[in-house]
Amino acid sequence: MNRILLLLAVLFSAGALNAQIYSAADSAAFASWMTYDLDGDGNNWTAVTINNPQITAPGFDGTSGYLSNSWSGATQLPLTPDNVGVSPAIDCSNQSSVFLSWRCGSPETTASGWYEENYAMYVLLPSDLGGLQTGNWPAPVFETTLSAGEQFFDEQVDISSIAANQPVVYVAIRHYNCTDENWLLVDFINVTSNSVATIDETELSTISAYPNPVNDILNITSSEEVTSVSIISLDGKIISTTNLNGKNISIDLTDLISGVYLYEVKTSMGISRNTFVKK
């Protein structure tokens, strides 16, 4: 459940609930990203599913993410990566405020010294794509070298100056300017906007859903009258919408396949989106 609670902490930052435009939070989502091996060593970003109970770094959910190496376990030799992953096209039309958030880190221990991975985040327009392999890069919206191991860092930047009202933008992550560390893992990449009606953080507790994880029936309670409930996949696809009026709602999810989803609740106070797990 840490995965769900920490994702909500990102979505609810700054005291407002942001509408989700795009999300990549599992290996299936990252598998659709384009990759560029700019250093030409045959190693690149890889969508991974991980099941390693020994990796207990704070913030790591232990299941999936997007991984790039600066050391080769196969050859036991250092790598000097210049690996780029680029998201599918993201539509930010009619969005006056746009934010990019993500989680990134290394399960490598701080004591080992093999955690100092360097990476940068970019927001690209279609005209930028042609320059990626020739070194004609725009300025990154964020760049850092990890300051500790066994820790995953939640980051967020305002990308409105680039992405607002743009019909097509791309998010890119570049792992470079480092060598002979180990590996870098990124997860929970979200593009959100606060251009919809928002609910104050103090009011979020008035909407709850249970059980979570859920087998068949998701129960939603609200102190305000609920007008509709939508079930949304993490890539933004609306799976179902139920129009209703009431404060105690039951949604039948029997036919929904297992995975992580969003439920969107509309009330007179605004829109609330939370995550849940379907078993």
XYZ file of N, CA and C in Angstrom:
837
model
N 0.809 -1.211 0.000
C 0.000 0.000 0.000
C 0.845 1.265 0.000
N 2.154 1.163 0.283
C 3.014 2.345 0.233
C 2.968 2.985 -1.132
N 2.907 2.131 -2.174
C 2.903 2.653 -3.532
C 1.744 3.611 -3.726
N 0.566 3.228 -3.242
C -0.621 4.043 -3.424
C -0.520 5.321 -2.613
N -0.152 5.204 -1.354
C -0.121 6.376 -0.482
C 0.905 7.391 -0.933
N 2.076 6.933 -1.404
C 3.109 7.863 -1.831
C 2.746 8.533 -3.143
N 2.044 7.816 -4.015
C 1.586 8.437 -5.249
C 0.588 9.535 -4.935
N -0.297 9.289 -3.976
C -1.256 10.310 -3.599
C -0.561 11.528 -3.028
N 0.515 11.339 -2.306
C 1.252 12.472 -1.747
C 1.762 13.373 -2.843
N 2.159 12.793 -3.978
C 2.610 13.599 -5.107
C 1.436 14.324 -5.740
N 0.328 13.587 -5.954
C -0.810 14.186 -6.634
C -1.437 15.304 -5.812
N -1.356 15.209 -4.474
C -2.020 16.175 -3.625
C -1.090 17.262 -3.122
N 0.126 17.343 -3.634
C 1.068 18.342 -3.156
C 0.557 19.739 -3.445
N 1.050 20.699 -2.662
C 0.674 22.112 -2.777
C -0.782 22.346 -2.404
N -1.393 21.399 -1.681
C -2.724 21.617 -1.150
C -3.820 21.552 -2.167
N -3.572 21.000 -3.352
C -4.612 20.921 -4.366
C -4.548 19.581 -5.049
N -5.693 19.153 -5.562
C -5.754 17.898 -6.283
C -5.606 18.178 -7.762
N -4.563 17.649 -8.393
C -4.312 17.906 -9.795
C -4.961 16.853 -10.668
N -5.499 17.264 -11.801
C -6.078 16.332 -12.763
C -4.956 15.658 -13.529
N -5.052 14.352 -13.637
C -3.990 13.602 -14.286
C -4.153 13.642 -15.799
N -3.080 14.002 -16.498
C -3.055 14.045 -17.953
C -2.374 12.806 -18.501
N -1.287 12.401 -17.865
C -0.536 11.223 -18.306
C 0.147 10.594 -17.102
N 0.241 9.266 -17.114
C 0.939 8.571 -16.035
C 1.654 7.347 -16.578
N 2.882 7.134 -16.120
C 3.624 5.896 -16.376
C 4.052 5.359 -15.025
N 3.487 4.238 -14.628
C 3.739 3.725 -13.283
C 3.940 2.220 -13.247
N 4.115 1.588 -14.408
C 4.398 0.159 -14.413
C 5.181 -0.191 -15.668
N 5.644 -1.436 -15.744
C 6.498 -1.836 -16.859
C 5.763 -1.779 -18.189
N 4.449 -2.027 -18.185
C 3.686 -1.966 -19.433
C 3.675 -0.551 -20.000
N 3.528 0.453 -19.127
C 3.528 1.844 -19.593
C 4.897 2.243 -20.123
N 5.961 1.865 -19.418
C 7.304 2.252 -19.852
C 7.742 1.506 -21.111
N 7.145 0.357 -21.385
C 7.499 -0.387 -22.594
C 7.119 0.373 -23.860
N 6.208 1.341 -23.755
C 5.787 2.114 -24.924
C 6.673 3.328 -25.173
N 7.669 3.572 -24.324
C 8.560 4.717 -24.501
C 9.593 4.433 -25.588
N 9.967 5.478 -26.335
C 11.072 5.382 -27.288
C 12.390 5.459 -26.525
N 13.421 4.786 -27.021
C 14.733 4.837 -26.372
C 15.812 5.227 -27.375
N 16.819 5.936 -26.883
C 17.964 6.356 -27.693
C 19.236 5.988 -26.936
N 20.055 5.148 -27.541
C 21.333 4.734 -26.952
C 22.421 5.645 -27.514
N 22.556 6.838 -26.941
C 23.441 7.842 -27.526
C 24.919 7.508 -27.370
N 25.267 6.683 -26.379
C 26.673 6.298 -26.236
C 27.015 5.054 -27.043
N 25.994 4.392 -27.615
C 26.222 3.290 -28.534
C 26.796 2.027 -27.934
N 26.572 1.793 -26.636
C 27.150 0.595 -26.014
C 26.196 -0.593 -25.989
N 25.011 -0.419 -26.566
C 24.045 -1.512 -26.601
C 23.192 -1.640 -25.357
N 23.434 -0.792 -24.369
C 22.631 -0.783 -23.144
C 21.736 0.450 -23.149
N 20.520 0.310 -22.593
C 19.582 1.418 -22.661
C 18.572 1.311 -21.525
N 17.656 2.263 -21.503
C 16.537 2.189 -20.583
C 15.723 0.938 -20.878
N 15.278 0.273 -19.822
C 14.506 -0.952 -19.957
C 13.331 -0.925 -18.991
N 12.142 -1.256 -19.505
C 10.983 -1.426 -18.632
C 11.134 -2.745 -17.901
N 11.094 -2.709 -16.584
C 11.401 -3.904 -15.801
C 10.288 -4.222 -14.804
N 10.154 -5.502 -14.549
C 9.349 -5.996 -13.437
C 10.308 -6.656 -12.471
N 10.324 -6.190 -11.246
C 11.310 -6.626 -10.261
C 10.593 -7.292 -9.095
N 11.099 -8.421 -8.690
C 10.574 -9.084 -7.498
C 11.753 -9.478 -6.628
N 12.215 -8.529 -5.851
C 13.403 -8.743 -5.030
C 13.129 -8.252 -3.618
N 12.783 -9.161 -2.705
C 12.449 -8.728 -1.345
C 13.616 -8.114 -0.600
N 14.847 -8.244 -1.136
C 16.006 -7.666 -0.465
C 16.136 -6.169 -0.737
N 15.441 -5.691 -1.773
C 15.466 -4.262 -2.073
C 14.380 -3.594 -1.245
N 14.775 -2.889 -0.215
C 13.810 -2.303 0.719
C 13.978 -0.797 0.827
N 14.548 -0.177 -0.193
C 14.769 1.265 -0.146
C 13.448 2.004 0.027
N 13.408 3.053 0.872
C 12.175 3.813 1.060
C 11.636 4.341 -0.261
N 10.341 4.128 -0.504
C 9.708 4.598 -1.721
C 9.707 3.595 -2.843
N 10.487 2.517 -2.733
C 10.525 1.508 -3.789
C 9.451 0.475 -3.524
N 8.531 0.272 -4.488
C 7.416 -0.641 -4.258
C 7.766 -2.086 -4.577
N 8.955 -2.306 -5.128
C 9.425 -3.665 -5.319
C 8.843 -4.401 -6.496
N 8.172 -3.699 -7.423
C 7.517 -4.430 -8.505
C 7.967 -4.030 -9.903
N 8.040 -2.744 -10.208
C 8.303 -2.366 -11.596
C 8.875 -0.967 -11.686
N 9.338 -0.616 -12.889
C 9.870 0.715 -13.121
C 10.620 0.780 -14.435
N 11.437 1.828 -14.587
C 12.212 2.090 -15.800
C 13.660 2.175 -15.360
N 14.516 1.317 -15.909
C 15.857 1.125 -15.364
C 16.936 1.379 -16.403
N 18.037 2.018 -15.957
C 19.219 2.242 -16.792
C 20.463 1.965 -15.954
N 21.470 1.346 -16.577
C 22.673 0.916 -15.856
C 23.880 1.797 -16.137
N 24.732 1.951 -15.121
C 26.059 2.545 -15.319
C 27.154 1.540 -14.965
N 26.764 0.287 -14.820
C 27.697 -0.813 -14.580
C 27.046 -2.070 -15.113
N 27.814 -2.924 -15.753
C 27.272 -4.130 -16.379
C 27.488 -5.345 -15.496
N 26.398 -5.943 -15.065
C 26.511 -7.178 -14.318
C 26.953 -8.334 -15.192
N 26.648 -8.252 -16.491
C 27.008 -9.330 -17.409
C 28.511 -9.390 -17.659
N 29.136 -8.220 -17.844
C 30.573 -8.181 -18.154
C 31.426 -7.825 -16.950
N 30.764 -7.396 -15.857
C 31.473 -6.937 -14.659
C 32.380 -5.746 -14.970
N 31.919 -4.885 -15.889
C 32.699 -3.721 -16.305
C 31.863 -2.452 -16.160
N 32.522 -1.293 -15.969
C 31.794 -0.027 -15.886
C 31.147 0.329 -17.222
N 30.044 1.046 -17.134
C 29.397 1.653 -18.291
C 29.405 3.165 -18.103
N 29.433 3.886 -19.224
C 29.311 5.342 -19.199
C 28.081 5.695 -20.015
N 26.911 5.644 -19.402
C 25.671 5.741 -20.170
C 25.397 7.133 -20.713
N 24.761 7.161 -21.857
C 24.032 8.329 -22.327
C 22.744 7.766 -22.910
N 21.855 7.393 -22.012
C 20.629 6.685 -22.361
C 19.429 7.606 -22.198
N 18.576 7.610 -23.202
C 17.427 8.516 -23.214
C 16.145 7.712 -23.416
N 15.162 7.978 -22.574
C 13.823 7.430 -22.754
C 12.853 8.565 -23.005
N 11.985 8.396 -24.008
C 11.038 9.447 -24.388
C 9.621 8.876 -24.352
N 8.744 9.573 -23.688
C 7.361 9.129 -23.518
C 6.589 9.172 -24.826
N 5.434 8.522 -24.881
C 4.503 8.771 -25.986
C 4.055 10.231 -25.968
N 3.424 10.667 -27.055
C 2.916 12.035 -27.132
C 1.879 12.275 -26.036
N 1.966 13.442 -25.421
C 1.065 13.820 -24.334
C 0.314 15.080 -24.752
N -0.996 15.056 -24.645
C -1.839 16.174 -25.061
C -2.109 17.090 -23.876
N -1.571 18.311 -23.942
C -1.797 19.307 -22.888
C -2.664 20.460 -23.383
N -3.439 20.209 -24.433
C -4.345 21.240 -24.943
C -5.285 21.716 -23.842
N -5.544 23.013 -23.834
C -6.487 23.614 -22.887
C -6.068 23.442 -21.426
N -4.781 23.257 -21.208
C -4.261 23.156 -19.846
C -3.368 24.363 -19.589
N -3.807 25.258 -18.732
C -3.045 26.480 -18.481
C -1.898 26.266 -17.501
N -2.009 25.241 -16.658
C -0.954 24.914 -15.699
C -0.636 23.433 -15.819
N 0.635 23.123 -15.980
C 1.035 21.726 -16.168
C 2.235 21.436 -15.267
N 2.194 20.303 -14.594
C 3.255 19.900 -13.672
C 3.750 18.501 -14.021
N 5.043 18.304 -13.840
C 5.669 17.004 -14.047
C 6.193 16.508 -12.702
N 5.830 15.292 -12.324
C 6.334 14.705 -11.083
C 6.807 13.287 -11.354
N 7.713 12.806 -10.523
C 8.265 11.468 -10.713
C 8.985 11.034 -9.443
N 9.357 9.766 -9.428
C 10.180 9.203 -8.355
C 11.410 8.570 -8.986
N 12.580 8.829 -8.408
C 13.814 8.292 -8.978
C 14.814 8.027 -7.861
N 15.596 6.974 -8.018
C 16.599 6.675 -7.011
C 17.354 5.408 -7.328
N 18.128 4.975 -6.362
C 18.923 3.759 -6.497
C 18.811 2.935 -5.226
N 18.566 1.631 -5.346
C 18.564 0.766 -4.164
C 19.976 0.487 -3.641
N 20.999 0.922 -4.389
C 22.382 0.708 -3.948
C 22.622 1.433 -2.622
N 23.409 0.842 -1.748
C 23.630 1.445 -0.433
C 24.488 2.703 -0.526
N 24.240 3.632 0.382
C 25.067 4.833 0.457
C 26.506 4.465 0.809
N 26.664 3.489 1.683
C 28.001 3.085 2.121
C 28.860 2.572 0.973
N 28.237 1.966 -0.028
C 29.001 1.417 -1.151
C 29.607 2.509 -2.018
N 28.951 3.695 -2.058
C 29.396 4.776 -2.930
C 28.965 4.607 -4.371
N 28.180 3.579 -4.686
C 27.801 3.289 -6.071
C 26.381 3.755 -6.385
N 26.002 4.862 -5.813
C 24.649 5.381 -5.993
C 24.622 6.704 -6.761
N 25.782 7.286 -7.087
C 25.834 8.662 -7.593
C 25.493 8.736 -9.085
N 24.288 8.296 -9.397
C 23.790 8.363 -10.769
C 23.365 9.797 -11.086
N 23.686 10.252 -12.286
C 23.272 11.586 -12.733
C 22.198 11.435 -13.806
N 21.156 12.259 -13.700
C 20.109 12.200 -14.726
C 19.473 13.573 -14.883
N 18.780 13.746 -16.004
C 18.072 14.992 -16.289
C 16.699 14.673 -16.860
N 15.753 15.561 -16.589
C 14.401 15.450 -17.132
C 14.178 16.587 -18.125
N 13.516 16.258 -19.225
C 13.238 17.231 -20.275
C 11.758 17.183 -20.633
N 11.263 18.311 -21.106
C 9.951 18.372 -21.739
C 10.187 18.839 -23.163
N 9.796 18.014 -24.128
C 10.141 18.249 -25.527
C 8.906 18.569 -26.357
N 9.092 19.441 -27.325
C 8.103 19.678 -28.363
C 8.456 18.805 -29.567
N 7.523 18.577 -30.492
C 7.837 17.742 -31.658
C 9.078 18.200 -32.414
N 9.313 19.504 -32.464
C 10.481 20.023 -33.188
C 11.795 19.678 -32.505
N 11.741 19.257 -31.243
C 12.966 18.911 -30.516
C 13.452 17.497 -30.802
N 12.571 16.627 -31.268
C 12.916 15.213 -31.382
C 14.059 14.966 -32.351
N 14.098 15.725 -33.437
C 15.134 15.499 -34.439
C 16.536 15.785 -33.946
N 16.668 16.592 -32.893
C 17.995 16.959 -32.416
C 18.542 16.073 -31.320
N 17.771 15.080 -30.878
C 18.208 14.272 -29.745
C 19.490 13.511 -30.034
N 19.617 12.978 -31.243
C 20.787 12.170 -31.568
C 21.958 12.999 -32.089
N 21.726 14.287 -32.322
C 22.804 15.153 -32.811
C 23.322 16.091 -31.723
N 22.768 15.976 -30.525
C 23.232 16.804 -29.417
C 22.557 18.148 -29.317
N 21.535 18.387 -30.130
C 20.826 19.663 -30.102
C 19.670 19.572 -29.102
N 20.025 19.622 -27.820
C 19.060 19.441 -26.745
C 18.572 20.782 -26.204
N 17.285 20.875 -25.834
C 16.842 22.047 -25.073
C 17.362 21.942 -23.644
N 17.177 22.986 -22.877
C 17.608 22.949 -21.474
C 16.736 21.974 -20.692
N 17.326 21.216 -19.790
C 16.511 20.320 -18.965
C 15.638 21.110 -18.001
N 14.520 20.535 -17.616
C 13.678 21.166 -16.596
C 14.139 20.763 -15.198
N 15.023 19.747 -15.146
C 15.539 19.276 -13.860
C 16.770 18.425 -14.135
N 17.813 18.576 -13.304
C 18.980 17.699 -13.389
C 19.598 17.566 -12.003
N 20.044 16.363 -11.689
C 20.662 16.145 -10.385
C 21.530 14.899 -10.407
N 22.431 14.819 -9.446
C 23.146 13.589 -9.122
C 22.593 13.090 -7.799
N 22.226 11.829 -7.731
C 21.630 11.295 -6.509
C 22.538 11.546 -5.311
N 21.960 11.995 -4.229
C 22.730 12.373 -3.043
C 22.827 11.264 -2.006
N 22.113 10.166 -2.236
C 22.148 9.052 -1.285
C 21.651 7.793 -1.970
N 22.057 6.669 -1.430
C 21.560 5.390 -1.905
C 20.462 4.867 -0.998
N 19.881 3.734 -1.399
C 18.782 3.123 -0.648
C 17.659 4.118 -0.378
N 17.424 4.983 -1.340
C 16.391 5.996 -1.156
C 15.860 6.418 -2.511
N 14.546 6.635 -2.576
C 13.928 7.132 -3.793
C 13.353 8.513 -3.518
N 13.623 9.438 -4.427
C 13.288 10.838 -4.224
C 12.082 11.212 -5.076
N 11.083 11.849 -4.459
C 9.937 12.379 -5.185
C 10.248 13.808 -5.608
N 10.094 14.074 -6.904
C 10.398 15.400 -7.453
C 9.181 15.935 -8.200
N 9.073 17.251 -8.277
C 8.010 17.884 -9.057
C 8.492 19.225 -9.586
N 8.176 19.518 -10.850
C 8.512 20.808 -11.448
C 7.303 21.336 -12.220
N 7.196 22.643 -12.250
C 6.169 23.320 -13.035
C 6.677 23.440 -14.468
N 5.994 22.805 -15.412
C 6.428 22.830 -16.818
C 5.467 23.640 -17.683
N 4.699 24.520 -17.040
C 3.691 25.294 -17.771
C 4.292 26.134 -18.885
N 5.489 26.674 -18.666
C 6.094 27.558 -19.672
C 6.387 26.828 -20.976
N 6.510 25.508 -20.923
C 6.767 24.715 -22.125
C 5.505 24.010 -22.604
N 4.772 23.404 -21.672
C 3.722 22.459 -22.050
C 2.316 23.036 -22.096
N 2.068 24.154 -21.420
C 0.704 24.674 -21.344
C 0.114 24.899 -22.727
N -1.078 24.357 -22.935
C -1.857 24.520 -24.169
C -1.200 23.909 -25.404
N -0.225 23.051 -25.206
C 0.428 22.389 -26.338
C -0.297 21.083 -26.664
N -0.660 20.854 -27.922
C -1.355 19.606 -28.276
C -0.463 18.382 -28.200
N 0.855 18.567 -28.326
C 1.780 17.434 -28.253
C 3.048 17.858 -27.520
N 3.347 17.182 -26.427
C 4.645 17.314 -25.761
C 5.120 15.912 -25.401
N 6.406 15.811 -25.109
C 6.993 14.539 -24.695
C 7.795 14.771 -23.420
N 7.804 13.793 -22.553
C 8.686 13.796 -21.387
C 9.869 12.893 -21.701
N 11.076 13.356 -21.401
C 12.275 12.549 -21.637
C 13.119 12.500 -20.373
N 13.719 11.348 -20.135
C 14.679 11.196 -19.042
C 16.002 10.754 -19.637
N 17.077 11.419 -19.218
C 18.415 11.147 -19.759
C 19.357 10.758 -18.620
N 19.912 9.573 -18.706
C 20.871 9.056 -17.721
C 22.257 9.220 -18.322
N 23.062 10.121 -17.770
C 24.353 10.437 -18.385
C 25.255 11.140 -17.372
N 26.477 11.480 -17.827
C 27.454 12.182 -16.984
C 27.765 11.421 -15.692
N 27.869 10.106 -15.797
C 28.266 9.282 -14.657
C 28.828 7.965 -15.192
N 29.545 7.250 -14.358
C 30.111 5.964 -14.772
C 30.416 5.113 -13.547
N 30.401 3.801 -13.756
C 30.830 2.840 -12.731
C 30.073 3.016 -11.417
N 28.772 3.279 -11.508
C 27.929 3.291 -10.309
C 27.216 1.931 -10.263
N 25.929 1.910 -10.503
C 25.227 0.627 -10.617
C 24.024 0.784 -11.519
N 22.889 1.205 -10.949
C 21.722 1.404 -11.798
C 20.775 2.433 -11.210
N 20.015 3.034 -12.108
C 19.075 4.103 -11.791
C 17.673 3.598 -12.110
N 16.747 3.839 -11.208
C 15.367 3.401 -11.410
C 14.428 4.587 -11.279
N 13.516 4.736 -12.244
C 12.518 5.800 -12.197
C 11.133 5.165 -12.237
N 10.178 5.799 -11.596
C 8.813 5.272 -11.536
C 7.860 6.432 -11.283
N 6.579 6.165 -11.432
C 5.516 7.130 -11.138
C 5.735 8.474 -11.828
N 5.965 8.453 -13.130
C 6.059 9.699 -13.893
C 4.644 10.168 -14.201
N 4.301 11.358 -13.731
C 2.953 11.893 -13.894
C 2.997 13.304 -14.464
N 2.130 13.566 -15.425
C 1.896 14.918 -15.922
C 0.493 15.290 -15.479
N 0.384 16.379 -14.736
C -0.894 16.761 -14.154
C -1.165 18.240 -14.379
N -2.422 18.614 -14.167
C -2.818 20.012 -14.301
C -3.791 20.361 -13.188
N -3.704 21.589 -12.695
C -4.671 22.031 -11.694
C -5.696 22.973 -12.296
N -5.931 22.845 -13.616
C -6.862 23.755 -14.273
C -8.317 23.365 -14.035
N -8.562 22.178 -13.436
C -9.931 21.796 -13.108
C -10.258 22.281 -11.709
N -11.524 22.189 -11.332
C -11.916 22.556 -9.974
C -11.159 21.692 -8.984
N -10.724 22.298 -7.890
C -9.908 21.569 -6.920
C -10.591 21.490 -5.572
N -10.129 20.545 -4.775
C -10.623 20.368 -3.420
C -9.474 20.619 -2.469
N -9.672 21.435 -1.445
C -8.609 21.682 -0.479
C -8.187 20.386 0.181
N -6.920 20.321 0.562
C -6.395 19.105 1.187
C -7.169 18.756 2.450
N -7.638 19.762 3.168
C -8.378 19.499 4.394
C -9.714 18.840 4.110
N -10.190 18.928 2.854
C -11.477 18.360 2.506
C -11.361 16.979 1.881
N -10.126 16.544 1.582
C -9.958 15.272 0.902
C -10.446 14.110 1.740
N -10.379 14.230 3.059
C -10.782 13.137 3.930
C -12.277 12.878 3.875
N -13.076 13.768 3.264
C -14.513 13.568 3.188
C -14.881 12.544 2.131
N -13.949 12.117 1.302
C -14.182 11.079 0.304
C -13.270 9.902 0.615
N -13.861 8.721 0.724
C -13.061 7.528 0.989
C -13.593 6.367 0.172
N -12.724 5.386 -0.067
C -13.103 4.198 -0.830
C -12.555 2.964 -0.129
N -13.324 1.900 -0.147
C -12.915 0.661 0.516
C -13.683 -0.516 -0.103
N -13.175 -1.730 -0.007
C -11.819 -2.068 0.441
C -10.797 -1.704 -0.622
N -9.572 -1.582 -0.243
C -8.484 -1.269 -1.170
C -7.223 -1.992 -0.702
N -6.842 -3.063 -1.396
C -7.284 -3.583 -2.686
C -8.724 -4.109 -2.637
N -9.330 -4.200 -3.838
C -10.721 -4.608 -3.955
C -10.826 -5.836 -4.855
N -11.752 -6.732 -4.502
C -12.011 -7.900 -5.348
C -13.101 -7.619 -6.370
N -14.285 -7.213 -5.889
C -15.438 -7.055 -6.776
C -16.141 -5.705 -6.633
N -16.483 -5.315 -5.410
C -17.274 -4.104 -5.183
C -16.429 -3.052 -4.471
N -16.316 -1.867 -5.098
C -15.638 -0.733 -4.483
C -16.698 0.189 -3.897
N -16.637 0.409 -2.599
C -17.586 1.279 -1.910
C -16.974 2.660 -1.717
N -17.714 3.689 -2.078
C -17.244 5.068 -1.973
C -18.212 5.849 -1.104
N -17.671 6.558 -0.118
C -18.495 7.401 0.742
C -18.011 8.840 0.646
N -18.944 9.777 0.725
C -18.615 11.193 0.601
C -19.547 12.006 1.481
N -19.025 13.083 2.051
C -19.870 13.984 2.831
C -20.703 14.883 1.929
N -20.311 14.958 0.636
C -21.063 15.733 -0.348
C -21.754 14.781 -1.324
N -22.805 15.249 -1.963
C -23.522 14.444 -2.950
C -22.611 14.131 -4.134
N -22.491 12.856 -4.456
C -21.686 12.417 -5.596
C -22.562 12.395 -6.841
N -22.081 12.996 -7.930
C -22.852 13.017 -9.176
C -22.370 11.996 -10.194
N -21.090 11.609 -10.120
C -20.594 10.573 -11.030
C -19.309 9.978 -10.484
N -19.056 8.731 -10.875
C -17.814 8.042 -10.542
C -17.269 7.419 -11.819
N -16.009 7.727 -12.142
C -15.356 7.144 -13.316
C -14.189 6.277 -12.871
N -13.969 5.189 -13.589
C -12.807 4.336 -13.393
C -11.859 4.607 -14.553
N -10.594 4.928 -14.244
C -9.640 5.401 -15.247
C -8.352 4.600 -15.130
N -7.804 4.172 -16.272
C -6.517 3.484 -16.272
C -5.403 4.495 -16.068
N -4.206 4.021 -15.712
C -3.101 4.933 -15.428
C -2.601 5.661 -16.665
N -2.959 5.180 -17.868
C -2.592 5.905 -19.081
C -3.658 6.915 -19.481
N -4.672 7.123 -18.616
C -5.675 8.159 -18.840
C -6.935 7.708 -19.537
N -7.070 6.430 -19.882
C -8.256 5.932 -20.578
C -9.402 5.771 -19.595
N -10.567 6.352 -19.938
C -11.756 6.198 -19.101
C -12.384 4.847 -19.399
N -12.416 3.976 -18.414
C -12.937 2.623 -18.592
C -14.447 2.596 -18.417
N -14.950 3.328 -17.427
C -16.395 3.379 -17.202
C -16.744 4.640 -16.438
N -17.974 5.117 -16.629
C -18.502 6.254 -15.876
C -19.912 5.920 -15.423
N -20.175 6.111 -14.151
C -21.498 5.861 -13.590
C -22.066 7.176 -13.087
N -23.196 7.601 -13.657
C -23.864 8.819 -13.219
C -24.880 8.468 -12.139
N -24.891 9.231 -11.065
C -25.756 8.896 -9.933
C -25.870 10.087 -9.002
N -26.648 9.917 -7.964
C -26.763 10.916 -6.912
C -26.817 10.192 -5.578
N -25.877 10.505 -4.711
C -25.850 9.843 -3.422
C -24.536 10.075 -2.716
N -24.488 9.700 -1.450
C -23.277 9.857 -0.654
C -22.609 8.526 -0.338
N -23.316 7.426 -0.590
C -22.772 6.086 -0.371
C -22.960 5.287 -1.652
N -21.850 5.024 -2.326
C -21.880 4.458 -3.672
C -21.172 3.114 -3.688
N -21.705 2.170 -4.469
C -21.054 0.880 -4.689
C -20.843 0.695 -6.186
N -19.587 0.444 -6.582
C -19.235 0.267 -7.988
C -18.806 -1.182 -8.201
N -19.457 -1.861 -9.153
C -19.143 -3.258 -9.452
C -17.930 -3.324 -10.375
N -16.841 -3.901 -9.883
C -15.599 -4.014 -10.651
C -15.269 -5.468 -10.974
N -16.270 -6.318 -10.982
C -16.054 -7.747 -11.194
C -15.300 -8.021 -12.480
N -15.631 -7.310 -13.556
C -15.041 -7.583 -14.869
C -13.736 -6.832 -15.115
N -13.284 -6.034 -14.163
C -12.047 -5.267 -14.331
C -10.848 -6.176 -14.073
N -9.872 -6.143 -14.983
C -8.694 -6.991 -14.804
C -7.825 -6.447 -13.674
N -6.986 -7.294 -13.114
C -6.138 -6.905 -11.990
C -5.180 -5.790 -12.389
N -4.921 -4.864 -11.465
C -3.986 -3.775 -11.739
C -4.253 -2.577 -10.849
N -3.534 -1.479 -11.121
C -3.692 -0.221 -10.391
C -4.484 0.748 -11.266
N -5.500 1.380 -10.696
C -6.379 2.283 -11.433
C -6.631 3.549 -10.615
N -7.305 4.492 -11.252
C -7.803 5.684 -10.573
C -9.319 5.620 -10.519
N -9.906 6.087 -9.411
C -11.340 6.374 -9.423
C -11.499 7.886 -9.320
N -12.363 8.439 -10.142
C -12.623 9.879 -10.162
C -14.034 10.127 -9.648
N -14.131 10.902 -8.589
C -15.415 11.209 -7.970
C -15.735 12.682 -8.194
N -16.900 12.957 -8.765
C -17.344 14.333 -8.968
C -18.429 14.667 -7.947
N -18.229 15.797 -7.257
C -19.212 16.305 -6.313
C -19.387 17.798 -6.564
N -20.254 18.424 -5.784
C -20.434 19.871 -5.908
C -19.188 20.635 -5.489
N -18.278 19.988 -4.751
C -17.042 20.616 -4.301
C -15.947 20.570 -5.357
N -16.102 19.707 -6.360
C -15.067 19.567 -7.379
C -14.833 18.122 -7.751
N -13.594 17.809 -8.120
C -13.230 16.480 -8.597
C -12.126 15.911 -7.720
N -12.279 14.670 -7.313
C -11.256 13.974 -6.537
C -10.840 12.715 -7.280
N -9.522 12.524 -7.453
C -8.997 11.303 -8.071
C -8.056 10.609 -7.095
N -8.337 9.369 -6.798
C -7.481 8.549 -5.951
C -7.171 7.238 -6.659
N -6.119 6.578 -6.222
C -5.781 5.284 -6.803
C -6.364 4.142 -5.981
N -6.547 3.013 -6.647
C -6.935 1.786 -5.957
C -6.351 0.604 -6.710
N -6.321 -0.527 -6.033
C -5.789 -1.755 -6.617
C -6.921 -2.753 -6.795
N -7.052 -3.278 -8.013
C -8.003 -4.363 -8.288
C -7.245 -5.678 -8.220
N -7.671 -6.569 -7.329
C -7.017 -7.870 -7.201
C -7.328 -8.751 -8.403
